[in-house]
Amino acid sequence: DLSARKISSSLSADDEREKGKTVEIGKANFSLVKKRFTILDGPGHVGFLPNLLLGACQADFACLVISAKEGEFEAGFEKSGSTREHALLAKSLGVSKVVILVNKMDEETVNWSEKRFNTIRNNLFDYLKKIGYKEDDVYWVPISGLHGDNIKVALDKSKAPWYNGPTFFEVLDNLPVLNRDNNAPLRFSILDRYKDGGMHVMGKVESGIMKYGSSYTMMPTKIPIEIQWIFNH
């Protein structure tokens, strides 16, 4: 029931704090100058891959956070790491644009090094090209998540005089708008479900418009359904 799910969510939050890693999909909304976004924060650990898939299936764009710290990028990029796997999953699930946040650029082994940034970009992009991404599909932004550098406010030139690109928010605000045909038949991919006073389903509208009180057909079982609630998260 609902109270059990609330307890489960609380336990998950405690687990995340204890383990220092994301366990469930986190959601947050925010608006920029041109666009409104819903952030789906998915777990990167291989043990929580189903939760990552649930978030990635709903996403229009992906943001891959890479550590610039000496040794950490290499550990994630090698076969035992998960960087390649996450990029491949995004591409396989239809995510056409990827923002690469090169984080921890302020770390003492990096110190906003242009050489380190370019090494990460060149190595990672070689792999992204192999799985089908083109140069204009990928955006590269050096940041410091700890201090908020180059996320909302432009990076101080004294730290990285070599970087003349946009902030993370500027990249997001200028991403191309995806074309969804509102006049096409409704296509809604169901990603999860639960019972609570009726059947609740969660998913993504691929085309068309879902309307309260309308009747639709669930495929491939051809079961007729009527929409009794709509929750826009």
Coordinates of C-alpha atoms in Angstrom, one line a residue:
D1 CA 0.0 0.0 0.0
L2 CA 0.9 3.7 0.0
S3 CA 2.4 3.7 3.5
A4 CA 4.5 0.7 2.7
R5 CA 5.9 2.5 -0.4
K6 CA 6.7 5.6 1.7
I7 CA 8.6 3.4 4.2
S8 CA 10.4 1.7 1.3
S9 CA 11.4 5.1 -0.1
S10 CA 12.7 6.2 3.3
L11 CA 14.8 3.0 3.6
S12 CA 16.1 3.6 0.1
A13 CA 17.2 7.1 1.0
D14 CA 18.9 5.8 4.1
D15 CA 20.7 3.2 2.0
E16 CA 21.8 5.8 -0.4
R17 CA 23.3 7.9 2.4
E18 CA 25.0 4.9 4.0
K19 CA 26.4 3.5 0.7
G20 CA 27.2 6.8 -0.9
K21 CA 25.5 5.9 -4.1
T22 CA 22.2 6.4 -5.9
V23 CA 19.8 3.5 -5.4
E24 CA 16.5 4.7 -6.8
I25 CA 15.4 7.1 -9.5
G26 CA 15.3 10.7 -8.2
K27 CA 13.1 13.3 -9.8
A28 CA 13.3 17.1 -9.8
N29 CA 11.9 19.9 -11.9
F30 CA 13.4 23.3 -12.8
S31 CA 13.0 26.0 -15.4
L32 CA 15.6 27.9 -17.4
V33 CA 15.1 30.9 -19.7
K34 CA 13.7 28.9 -22.6
K35 CA 12.8 25.5 -21.3
R36 CA 11.4 23.5 -18.4
F37 CA 13.2 20.3 -17.4
T38 CA 12.5 17.2 -15.4
I39 CA 15.7 15.6 -14.1
L40 CA 15.8 11.8 -13.6
D41 CA 18.8 11.0 -11.5
G42 CA 19.5 7.3 -12.1
P43 CA 21.9 5.0 -10.3
G44 CA 25.2 4.2 -11.9
H45 CA 26.1 1.1 -9.9
V46 CA 25.7 -2.2 -11.8
G47 CA 23.6 -3.6 -8.9
F48 CA 20.8 -1.2 -9.6
L49 CA 20.7 -1.4 -13.4
P50 CA 16.9 -2.0 -13.6
N51 CA 16.3 1.4 -11.9
L52 CA 18.7 3.1 -14.4
L53 CA 16.8 1.6 -17.3
L54 CA 13.5 2.9 -15.9
G55 CA 14.9 6.4 -15.9
A56 CA 16.7 6.2 -19.2
C57 CA 13.6 4.9 -21.0
Q58 CA 11.8 8.2 -20.1
A59 CA 14.6 10.6 -21.0
D60 CA 14.9 12.7 -24.1
F61 CA 18.5 13.6 -23.4
A62 CA 21.2 12.0 -21.3
C63 CA 23.8 13.7 -19.0
L64 CA 26.8 11.5 -18.3
V65 CA 28.9 12.7 -15.3
I66 CA 32.6 11.7 -15.6
S67 CA 35.2 12.2 -12.9
A68 CA 38.3 14.0 -14.0
K69 CA 40.3 12.9 -10.9
E70 CA 43.4 11.0 -11.8
G71 CA 42.6 7.3 -12.0
E72 CA 38.8 7.6 -11.5
F73 CA 38.0 8.2 -15.2
E74 CA 40.3 5.3 -16.2
A75 CA 38.6 3.0 -13.6
G76 CA 35.1 3.9 -15.0
F77 CA 36.2 3.6 -18.6
E78 CA 37.9 0.3 -18.5
K79 CA 36.0 -3.0 -19.0
S80 CA 35.3 -3.3 -15.3
G81 CA 33.8 0.2 -15.1
S82 CA 30.3 1.3 -16.2
T83 CA 30.9 4.4 -18.4
R84 CA 30.8 2.5 -21.7
E85 CA 27.8 0.5 -20.6
H86 CA 25.8 3.6 -19.6
A87 CA 26.6 5.3 -22.9
L88 CA 25.6 2.2 -24.9
L89 CA 22.3 1.9 -22.9
A90 CA 21.5 5.6 -23.7
K91 CA 22.0 5.0 -27.4
S92 CA 20.1 1.8 -27.4
L93 CA 17.1 3.4 -25.7
G94 CA 16.9 6.1 -28.3
V95 CA 18.6 9.0 -26.5
S96 CA 20.0 11.1 -29.4
K97 CA 21.9 13.8 -27.5
V98 CA 24.3 13.4 -24.7
V99 CA 25.8 16.1 -22.4
I100 CA 29.2 15.0 -20.9
L101 CA 29.9 16.7 -17.6
V102 CA 33.6 16.4 -16.8
N103 CA 33.4 16.8 -13.0
K104 CA 36.1 17.3 -10.3
M105 CA 38.1 19.6 -12.6
D106 CA 39.1 21.5 -9.4
E107 CA 40.6 18.3 -7.8
E108 CA 44.3 18.7 -6.9
T109 CA 45.4 16.0 -9.4
V110 CA 43.6 17.9 -12.2
N111 CA 43.6 21.6 -11.3
W112 CA 41.6 22.6 -14.4
S113 CA 44.1 21.0 -16.7
E114 CA 43.2 21.5 -20.4
K115 CA 45.4 18.4 -21.2
R116 CA 43.4 16.2 -18.8
F117 CA 40.1 17.5 -20.2
N118 CA 41.1 16.8 -23.8
T119 CA 42.4 13.3 -22.9
I120 CA 39.1 12.4 -21.4
R121 CA 37.2 13.9 -24.3
N122 CA 39.3 12.2 -27.0
N123 CA 39.2 8.8 -25.3
L124 CA 35.5 8.8 -24.6
F125 CA 34.5 10.3 -28.0
D126 CA 36.3 7.5 -29.8
Y127 CA 34.0 5.1 -28.1
L128 CA 30.9 7.3 -28.6
K129 CA 31.5 7.3 -32.3
K130 CA 31.7 3.5 -32.4
I131 CA 28.2 3.2 -30.9
G132 CA 26.7 5.7 -33.3
Y133 CA 27.0 9.2 -31.8
K134 CA 28.2 12.0 -34.1
E135 CA 30.2 15.1 -33.1
D136 CA 27.2 17.4 -32.9
D137 CA 25.3 14.9 -30.8
V138 CA 27.7 15.3 -27.8
Y139 CA 28.3 18.4 -25.6
W140 CA 31.3 18.7 -23.4
V141 CA 31.3 20.8 -20.2
P142 CA 34.1 21.0 -17.6
I143 CA 32.6 21.6 -14.1
S144 CA 33.2 21.5 -10.4
G145 CA 30.1 20.1 -8.7
L146 CA 31.6 20.8 -5.3
H147 CA 31.9 24.5 -5.9
G148 CA 29.3 24.9 -8.6
D149 CA 31.8 26.2 -11.2
N150 CA 30.5 26.4 -14.8
I151 CA 27.1 25.0 -13.9
K152 CA 25.0 28.1 -13.6
V153 CA 27.6 30.8 -13.5
A154 CA 30.4 31.0 -16.1
L155 CA 33.8 29.7 -15.2
D156 CA 36.3 32.2 -13.9
K157 CA 38.8 32.7 -16.7
S158 CA 41.7 32.7 -14.1
K159 CA 40.9 29.0 -13.4
A160 CA 40.7 27.8 -17.0
P161 CA 41.6 30.4 -19.6
W162 CA 41.5 27.7 -22.3
Y163 CA 37.7 27.2 -21.9
N164 CA 35.4 29.5 -23.9
G165 CA 32.3 27.4 -24.1
P166 CA 28.9 27.6 -22.4
T167 CA 27.9 26.7 -18.9
F168 CA 25.9 23.5 -18.2
F169 CA 22.6 25.4 -17.9
E170 CA 23.3 27.2 -21.2
V171 CA 23.9 23.9 -22.9
L172 CA 20.6 22.6 -21.6
D173 CA 18.7 25.7 -22.5
N174 CA 19.9 25.5 -26.1
L175 CA 19.3 21.8 -26.7
P176 CA 17.1 21.2 -29.8
V177 CA 13.5 20.7 -29.1
L178 CA 12.3 17.2 -30.1
N179 CA 9.5 16.9 -32.6
R180 CA 6.5 15.1 -31.1
D181 CA 3.5 14.8 -33.3
N182 CA 0.5 15.7 -31.2
N183 CA -1.9 14.9 -34.0
A184 CA -0.7 11.3 -34.4
P185 CA -2.4 8.4 -32.6
L186 CA -1.4 8.1 -29.0
R187 CA 1.6 5.9 -28.3
F188 CA 2.4 5.5 -24.6
S189 CA 5.2 3.1 -23.6
I190 CA 4.5 1.6 -20.2
L191 CA 7.6 1.3 -18.1
D192 CA 6.2 0.4 -14.7
R193 CA 2.9 -0.3 -12.9
Y194 CA 1.4 -0.7 -9.4
K195 CA -2.0 -1.1 -7.8
D196 CA -3.4 1.6 -5.5
G197 CA -7.2 2.0 -5.7
G198 CA -6.9 1.0 -9.4
M199 CA -4.1 0.2 -11.8
H200 CA -1.4 2.9 -12.1
V201 CA 1.0 2.8 -15.0
M202 CA 4.1 5.0 -15.5
G203 CA 5.7 5.7 -18.9
K204 CA 6.4 8.1 -21.6
V205 CA 4.1 9.7 -24.3
E206 CA 5.9 9.0 -27.6
S207 CA 3.2 10.7 -29.8
G208 CA -0.3 11.9 -29.7
I209 CA -2.2 13.3 -26.6
M210 CA -3.6 11.3 -23.6
K211 CA -6.9 12.7 -22.5
Y212 CA -8.8 12.2 -19.2
G213 CA -11.9 9.9 -19.7
S214 CA -10.8 8.6 -23.1
S215 CA -10.7 5.0 -24.1
Y216 CA -7.6 3.3 -25.6
T217 CA -6.3 -0.1 -26.5
M218 CA -3.4 -1.8 -24.7
M219 CA -1.2 -3.7 -27.1
P220 CA -0.3 -6.4 -27.9
T221 CA -3.0 -7.9 -25.7
K222 CA -5.7 -5.6 -27.3
I223 CA -7.3 -4.9 -23.9
P224 CA -9.6 -1.8 -23.8
I225 CA -8.8 0.7 -21.1
E226 CA -10.2 4.0 -19.9
I227 CA -8.1 6.8 -18.4
Q228 CA -9.4 7.7 -15.0
W229 CA -6.4 9.6 -13.6
I230 CA -3.5 11.5 -15.2
F231 CA -0.5 12.5 -13.1
N232 CA 2.2 14.6 -14.8
H233 CA 5.5 14.2 -13.0

